[in-house]
Short mmCIF file of C-alpha atoms in Angstrom, two decimals:
data_model
loop_
_atom_site.label_atom_id
_atom_site.label_comp_id
_atom_site.label_asym_id
_atom_site.label_seq_id
_atom_site.Cartn_x
_atom_site.Cartn_y
_atom_site.Cartn_z
CA UNK O 1 0.00 0.00 0.00
CA UNK O 2 1.12 3.52 -0.84
CA UNK O 3 1.08 6.05 2.02
CA UNK O 4 -0.08 8.81 -0.31
CA UNK O 5 -2.99 6.68 -1.49
CA UNK O 6 -3.87 5.91 2.13
CA UNK O 7 -3.87 9.61 2.97
CA UNK O 8 -6.17 10.41 0.05
CA UNK O 9 -8.49 7.56 1.07
CA UNK O 10 -8.68 9.01 4.58
CA UNK O 11 -9.46 12.47 3.22
CA UNK O 12 -12.28 11.15 1.03
CA UNK O 13 -13.74 9.07 3.88
CA UNK O 14 -13.69 12.05 6.24
CA UNK O 15 -15.18 14.45 3.67
CA UNK O 16 -17.83 12.00 2.49
CA UNK O 17 -17.10 12.67 -1.16
CA UNK O 18 -14.31 13.05 -3.69
CA UNK O 19 -15.24 16.59 -4.71
CA UNK O 20 -15.13 17.96 -1.16
CA UNK O 21 -11.92 16.05 -0.38
CA UNK O 22 -10.25 17.32 -3.56
CA UNK O 23 -11.20 20.89 -2.65
CA UNK O 24 -9.84 20.52 0.88
CA UNK O 25 -6.60 18.94 -0.34
CA UNK O 26 -6.14 21.27 -3.35
CA UNK O 27 -6.00 18.27 -5.69
CA UNK O 28 -7.98 17.41 -8.81
CA UNK O 29 -10.83 14.94 -8.65
CA UNK O 30 -9.25 12.65 -11.30
CA UNK O 31 -6.05 12.49 -9.22
CA UNK O 32 -7.99 11.45 -6.13
CA UNK O 33 -10.10 8.94 -8.05
CA UNK O 34 -6.93 7.40 -9.49
CA UNK O 35 -5.39 7.12 -6.00
CA UNK O 36 -8.47 5.36 -4.63
CA UNK O 37 -8.51 2.92 -7.57
CA UNK O 38 -4.82 2.14 -7.11
CA UNK O 39 -5.38 1.54 -3.39
CA UNK O 40 -8.28 -0.81 -4.12
CA UNK O 41 -6.17 -2.61 -6.71
CA UNK O 42 -3.35 -3.15 -4.22
CA UNK O 43 -5.79 -4.44 -1.58
CA UNK O 44 -7.92 -6.45 -3.98
CA UNK O 45 -11.23 -5.15 -2.61
CA UNK O 46 -13.35 -1.96 -2.66
CA UNK O 47 -12.71 0.48 0.18
CA UNK O 48 -15.44 3.05 -0.58
CA UNK O 49 -19.07 2.73 -1.62
CA UNK O 50 -21.71 5.31 -2.54
CA UNK O 51 -24.72 5.52 -0.20
CA UNK O 52 -27.53 7.90 0.71
CA UNK O 53 -25.07 9.63 3.06
CA UNK O 54 -22.51 10.10 0.32
CA UNK O 55 -19.35 8.07 -0.11
CA UNK O 56 -18.65 5.88 2.91
CA UNK O 57 -16.06 3.19 3.71
CA UNK O 58 -16.91 -0.45 3.08
CA UNK O 59 -16.36 -2.95 5.88
CA UNK O 60 -12.81 -3.45 4.64
CA UNK O 61 -12.47 0.31 4.27
CA UNK O 62 -13.47 0.80 7.90
CA UNK O 63 -10.72 -1.57 9.02
CA UNK O 64 -8.24 0.19 6.76
CA UNK O 65 -9.33 3.60 8.05
CA UNK O 66 -8.87 2.55 11.67
CA UNK O 67 -5.44 1.05 11.02
CA UNK O 68 -4.38 4.01 8.88
CA UNK O 69 -5.19 6.40 11.74
CA UNK O 70 -2.78 4.49 13.98
CA UNK O 71 -0.16 4.41 11.22
CA UNK O 72 -0.32 8.15 10.49
CA UNK O 73 -0.29 8.98 14.20
CA UNK O 74 2.87 6.91 14.60
CA UNK O 75 4.42 8.71 11.64
CA UNK O 76 3.54 12.04 13.28
CA UNK O 77 5.14 10.90 16.56
CA UNK O 78 8.24 9.77 14.68
CA UNK O 79 8.59 13.13 12.92
CA UNK O 80 8.04 14.96 16.20
CA UNK O 81 10.58 12.83 18.06
CA UNK O 82 13.19 13.44 15.36
CA UNK O 83 12.53 17.20 15.55
CA UNK O 84 12.85 17.10 19.34
CA UNK O 85 16.16 15.27 19.19
CA UNK O 86 17.48 17.33 16.27
CA UNK O 87 16.73 20.89 17.40
CA UNK O 88 14.49 20.81 20.48
CA UNK O 89 11.35 21.40 18.40
CA UNK O 90 8.45 19.14 17.58
CA UNK O 91 4.88 18.96 18.82
CA UNK O 92 3.19 17.43 21.86
CA UNK O 93 -0.53 16.71 22.23
CA UNK O 94 -1.76 16.16 25.77
CA UNK O 95 -5.32 15.46 26.91
CA UNK O 96 -6.58 16.26 30.42
CA UNK O 97 -9.69 15.57 32.41
CA UNK O 98 -11.06 18.57 34.32
CA UNK O 99 -9.85 17.34 37.71
CA UNK O 100 -6.40 16.44 36.39
CA UNK O 101 -6.04 19.86 34.77
CA UNK O 102 -7.08 21.68 37.93
CA UNK O 103 -4.77 19.71 40.19
CA UNK O 104 -1.62 19.31 38.09
CA UNK O 105 -1.58 21.32 34.89
CA UNK O 106 -0.47 24.83 36.01
CA UNK O 107 2.68 23.72 37.81
CA UNK O 108 3.52 21.02 35.25
CA UNK O 109 3.05 23.41 32.34
CA UNK O 110 5.43 26.03 33.76
CA UNK O 111 8.08 23.39 34.42
CA UNK O 112 7.69 21.89 30.94
CA UNK O 113 7.95 25.30 29.25
CA UNK O 114 11.21 25.98 31.09
CA UNK O 115 12.53 22.55 30.16
CA UNK O 116 11.34 22.31 26.52
CA UNK O 117 10.75 25.84 25.23
CA UNK O 118 10.94 24.83 21.56
CA UNK O 119 8.19 22.19 21.67
CA UNK O 120 4.75 23.40 20.57
CA UNK O 121 2.12 22.17 22.98
CA UNK O 122 -1.54 21.35 22.28
CA UNK O 123 -3.83 20.77 25.28
CA UNK O 124 -7.29 19.20 25.01
CA UNK O 125 -9.89 18.59 27.71
CA UNK O 126 -11.42 15.12 27.52
CA UNK O 127 -13.56 12.92 29.72
CA UNK O 128 -12.50 9.80 31.55
CA UNK O 129 -14.73 7.85 29.18
CA UNK O 130 -12.54 9.11 26.35
CA UNK O 131 -9.30 7.59 27.54
CA UNK O 132 -9.00 6.21 24.05
CA UNK O 133 -8.23 9.79 23.06
CA UNK O 134 -4.66 8.50 22.73
CA UNK O 135 -5.89 6.72 19.61
CA UNK O 136 -7.06 10.08 18.28
CA UNK O 137 -3.56 11.47 18.12
CA UNK O 138 -2.69 12.41 21.70
CA UNK O 139 0.79 11.64 22.99
CA UNK O 140 -0.44 11.28 26.55
CA UNK O 141 -3.62 11.64 28.58
CA UNK O 142 -4.01 12.61 32.23
CA UNK O 143 -7.28 11.19 33.52
CA UNK O 144 -9.28 10.99 36.71
CA UNK O 145 -11.17 7.85 37.69
CA UNK O 146 -12.03 5.83 40.77
CA UNK O 147 -9.17 4.24 42.67
CA UNK O 148 -8.16 0.92 41.14
CA UNK O 149 -9.83 1.55 37.77
CA UNK O 150 -8.79 -0.91 35.05
CA UNK O 151 -6.25 0.15 32.44
CA UNK O 152 -7.38 -0.02 28.84
CA UNK O 153 -5.71 -2.32 26.35
CA UNK O 154 -2.76 -0.78 24.55
CA UNK O 155 -2.04 1.78 27.28
CA UNK O 156 0.27 2.02 30.26
CA UNK O 157 -0.99 3.93 33.27
CA UNK O 158 0.83 5.45 36.22
CA UNK O 159 -1.07 6.79 39.23
CA UNK O 160 0.12 10.30 40.06
CA UNK O 161 -2.08 11.11 43.05
CA UNK O 162 -5.32 10.21 44.75
CA UNK O 163 -7.80 11.96 47.01
CA UNK O 164 -11.03 11.16 48.82
CA UNK O 165 -14.26 12.21 47.14
CA UNK O 166 -16.73 14.53 48.83
CA UNK O 167 -20.38 15.36 48.19
CA UNK O 168 -20.66 19.10 47.49
CA UNK O 169 -23.69 21.40 47.69
CA UNK O 170 -24.27 25.14 47.67
CA UNK O 171 -24.31 26.83 51.06
CA UNK O 172 -27.90 26.88 52.24
CA UNK O 173 -28.97 23.83 50.23
CA UNK O 174 -31.88 22.02 51.97
CA UNK O 175 -29.78 18.84 52.13
CA UNK O 176 -26.49 20.47 53.11
CA UNK O 177 -26.58 18.86 56.58
CA UNK O 178 -27.56 15.34 55.51
CA UNK O 179 -25.34 12.66 57.05
CA UNK O 180 -26.52 9.50 55.27
CA UNK O 181 -26.18 8.86 51.53
CA UNK O 182 -29.56 7.09 51.40
CA UNK O 183 -31.38 10.37 52.11
CA UNK O 184 -29.95 11.82 48.89
CA UNK O 185 -31.80 9.34 46.65
CA UNK O 186 -34.14 12.01 45.24
CA UNK O 187 -31.58 14.81 44.95
CA UNK O 188 -30.42 16.17 41.60
CA UNK O 189 -26.85 14.99 41.00
CA UNK O 190 -24.40 16.43 38.44
CA UNK O 191 -21.39 14.12 38.44
CA UNK O 192 -18.54 12.99 36.14
CA UNK O 193 -18.82 9.55 34.55
CA UNK O 194 -17.05 7.83 37.44
CA UNK O 195 -19.43 9.57 39.85
CA UNK O 196 -22.23 7.17 38.92
CA UNK O 197 -20.07 4.22 40.01
CA UNK O 198 -18.90 6.11 43.10
CA UNK O 199 -22.47 6.71 44.25
CA UNK O 200 -23.22 3.04 43.67
CA UNK O 201 -20.25 1.97 45.76
CA UNK O 202 -21.37 4.36 48.51
CA UNK O 203 -24.81 2.74 48.64
CA UNK O 204 -26.80 4.95 46.26
CA UNK O 205 -27.12 2.48 43.42
CA UNK O 206 -29.93 4.11 41.45
CA UNK O 207 -30.31 7.84 42.06
CA UNK O 208 -33.54 9.00 40.47
CA UNK O 209 -32.27 12.29 39.05
CA UNK O 210 -28.69 12.22 37.80
CA UNK O 211 -26.86 14.16 35.09
CA UNK O 212 -23.44 13.06 33.85
CA UNK O 213 -21.43 16.26 33.58
CA UNK O 214 -17.76 15.82 32.67
CA UNK O 215 -16.69 19.44 33.09
CA UNK O 216 -15.94 20.52 36.66
CA UNK O 217 -17.01 24.06 35.84
CA UNK O 218 -20.34 22.93 34.36
CA UNK O 219 -20.97 20.75 37.39
CA UNK O 220 -20.25 23.54 39.86
CA UNK O 221 -22.47 25.89 37.88
CA UNK O 222 -25.35 23.44 38.33
CA UNK O 223 -24.53 23.14 42.02
CA UNK O 224 -24.61 26.90 42.49
CA UNK O 225 -27.59 27.68 40.27
CA UNK O 226 -29.77 24.54 40.02
CA UNK O 227 -29.48 23.11 43.54
CA UNK O 228 -27.63 20.07 42.21
CA UNK O 229 -25.20 18.03 44.26
CA UNK O 230 -21.88 16.89 42.87
CA UNK O 231 -18.91 14.71 43.72
CA UNK O 232 -15.47 16.31 43.71
CA UNK O 233 -12.07 15.80 45.26
CA UNK O 234 -12.33 16.67 48.93
CA UNK O 235 -9.50 19.16 48.50
CA UNK O 236 -11.93 21.36 46.57
CA UNK O 237 -13.67 22.15 49.85
CA UNK O 238 -10.33 23.33 51.27
CA UNK O 239 -9.70 25.76 48.39
CA UNK O 240 -11.08 29.14 49.52
CA UNK O 241 -11.50 30.36 45.95
CA UNK O 242 -12.94 27.28 44.25
CA UNK O 243 -15.23 26.46 47.19
CA UNK O 244 -16.69 29.92 47.67
CA UNK O 245 -20.41 29.51 48.32
CA UNK O 246 -20.11 25.72 48.56
CA UNK O 247 -20.21 23.28 51.47
CA UNK O 248 -19.17 19.68 51.95
CA UNK O 249 -21.94 17.37 53.12
CA UNK O 250 -21.04 15.76 56.49
CA UNK O 251 -21.69 12.20 55.35
CA UNK O 252 -20.96 9.65 58.06
CA UNK O 253 -19.72 6.95 55.68
CA UNK O 254 -16.66 7.72 53.53
CA UNK O 255 -17.00 7.98 49.77
CA UNK O 256 -14.62 6.19 47.36
CA UNK O 257 -11.34 7.76 46.40
CA UNK O 258 -10.52 9.31 43.04
CA UNK O 259 -7.15 8.93 41.37
CA UNK O 260 -5.36 10.93 38.70
CA UNK O 261 -3.25 8.87 36.30
CA UNK O 262 -1.10 9.57 33.26
CA UNK O 263 -1.69 7.21 30.32
CA UNK O 264 0.75 6.54 27.48
CA UNK O 265 0.72 4.26 24.42
CA UNK O 266 2.18 0.90 25.39
CA UNK O 267 3.85 0.03 22.11
CA UNK O 268 6.26 2.63 20.82
CA UNK O 269 7.19 4.40 24.04
CA UNK O 270 6.95 8.15 24.72
CA UNK O 271 8.76 10.79 22.70
CA UNK O 272 11.40 12.83 24.59
CA UNK O 273 8.89 15.68 24.99
CA UNK O 274 6.21 13.33 26.32
CA UNK O 275 8.69 11.82 28.76
CA UNK O 276 9.67 15.32 29.94
CA UNK O 277 6.03 16.26 30.42
CA UNK O 278 5.40 13.10 32.45
CA UNK O 279 8.34 13.99 34.70
CA UNK O 280 6.92 17.49 35.16
CA UNK O 281 3.56 15.94 36.08
CA UNK O 282 5.26 13.72 38.65
CA UNK O 283 6.91 16.74 40.22
CA UNK O 284 3.58 18.58 40.31
CA UNK O 285 1.89 15.56 41.90
CA UNK O 286 4.65 15.33 44.52
CA UNK O 287 3.48 18.67 45.91
CA UNK O 288 -0.11 17.54 46.32
CA UNK O 289 -1.33 16.56 49.74
CA UNK O 290 -3.23 13.35 48.94
CA UNK O 291 -0.88 11.72 46.46
CA UNK O 292 -0.14 8.00 46.39
CA UNK O 293 3.35 6.72 47.18
CA UNK O 294 5.47 6.70 44.04
CA UNK O 295 5.35 3.42 42.13
CA UNK O 296 8.41 2.33 40.15
CA UNK O 297 6.35 0.45 37.54
CA UNK O 298 3.47 1.43 35.28
CA UNK O 299 0.41 -0.82 35.09
CA UNK O 300 -0.66 -2.31 31.79
CA UNK O 301 -3.77 -4.43 31.50
CA UNK O 302 -2.80 -8.01 32.20
CA UNK O 303 0.79 -7.37 33.27
CA UNK O 304 3.18 -4.91 34.84
CA UNK O 305 5.48 -2.85 32.65
CA UNK O 306 8.93 -2.25 34.09
#
């Protein structure tokens, strides 16, 4: 297979048509049609088919598209790693959950900028459910999830810190003094994806009114303005700025703990810039109050990676 033909196939599949893809790529339609035909000839099967939604990948085309995304992402990482080693340049894409960004990003970012000033940095906020964002072109992801969460296939994961969860309400909320989780069955909850599991582990298996809200800021807005309750790291209640107008419910039974982990692709290893960023994250985590003891090995699903 020809890499150029693969790239044109990806452009056509994403655009849903040859005309739009040719316009986006500044190529002629005959040139793109020829590339697709040559790709199909080399594979021995069609990769695109016309449908009511335009031109879409066939079943074989879908497999090829998925594999091509991994291939081109690895090429991008290779080019970036060479640039980093050659002249300190290159590009780094990092994805953060809201909690991870709030707890670690500011300090880690300043340290990374001092250490790698020539590397361009792209930061994206993602949800814990989108840990597979690494497959979408990210060099690393820093995610929050419940303590002991499983590591996805193809990734290594290192726990940076952990903290107890707390139930948070606005000051003056009718349920702000509730001490048992069972009495919160009918409350409106705005929680991250792991919050549903956390409530279940705490004994509130089926809250009647729950909204999954991945953004910390969105969740706190609902707490302040819609009388919702949320789950957040207990340290939020100790932050005089972030917790202004909020109170921590005095629940008698402890809630589960949340952990912040950095995830990397398991296969090719991190680029120098990604490795530097991970080290900056470790240093930032070392200054946090509720961090876990440092672990010399990363966890990969099914085995430990030394």
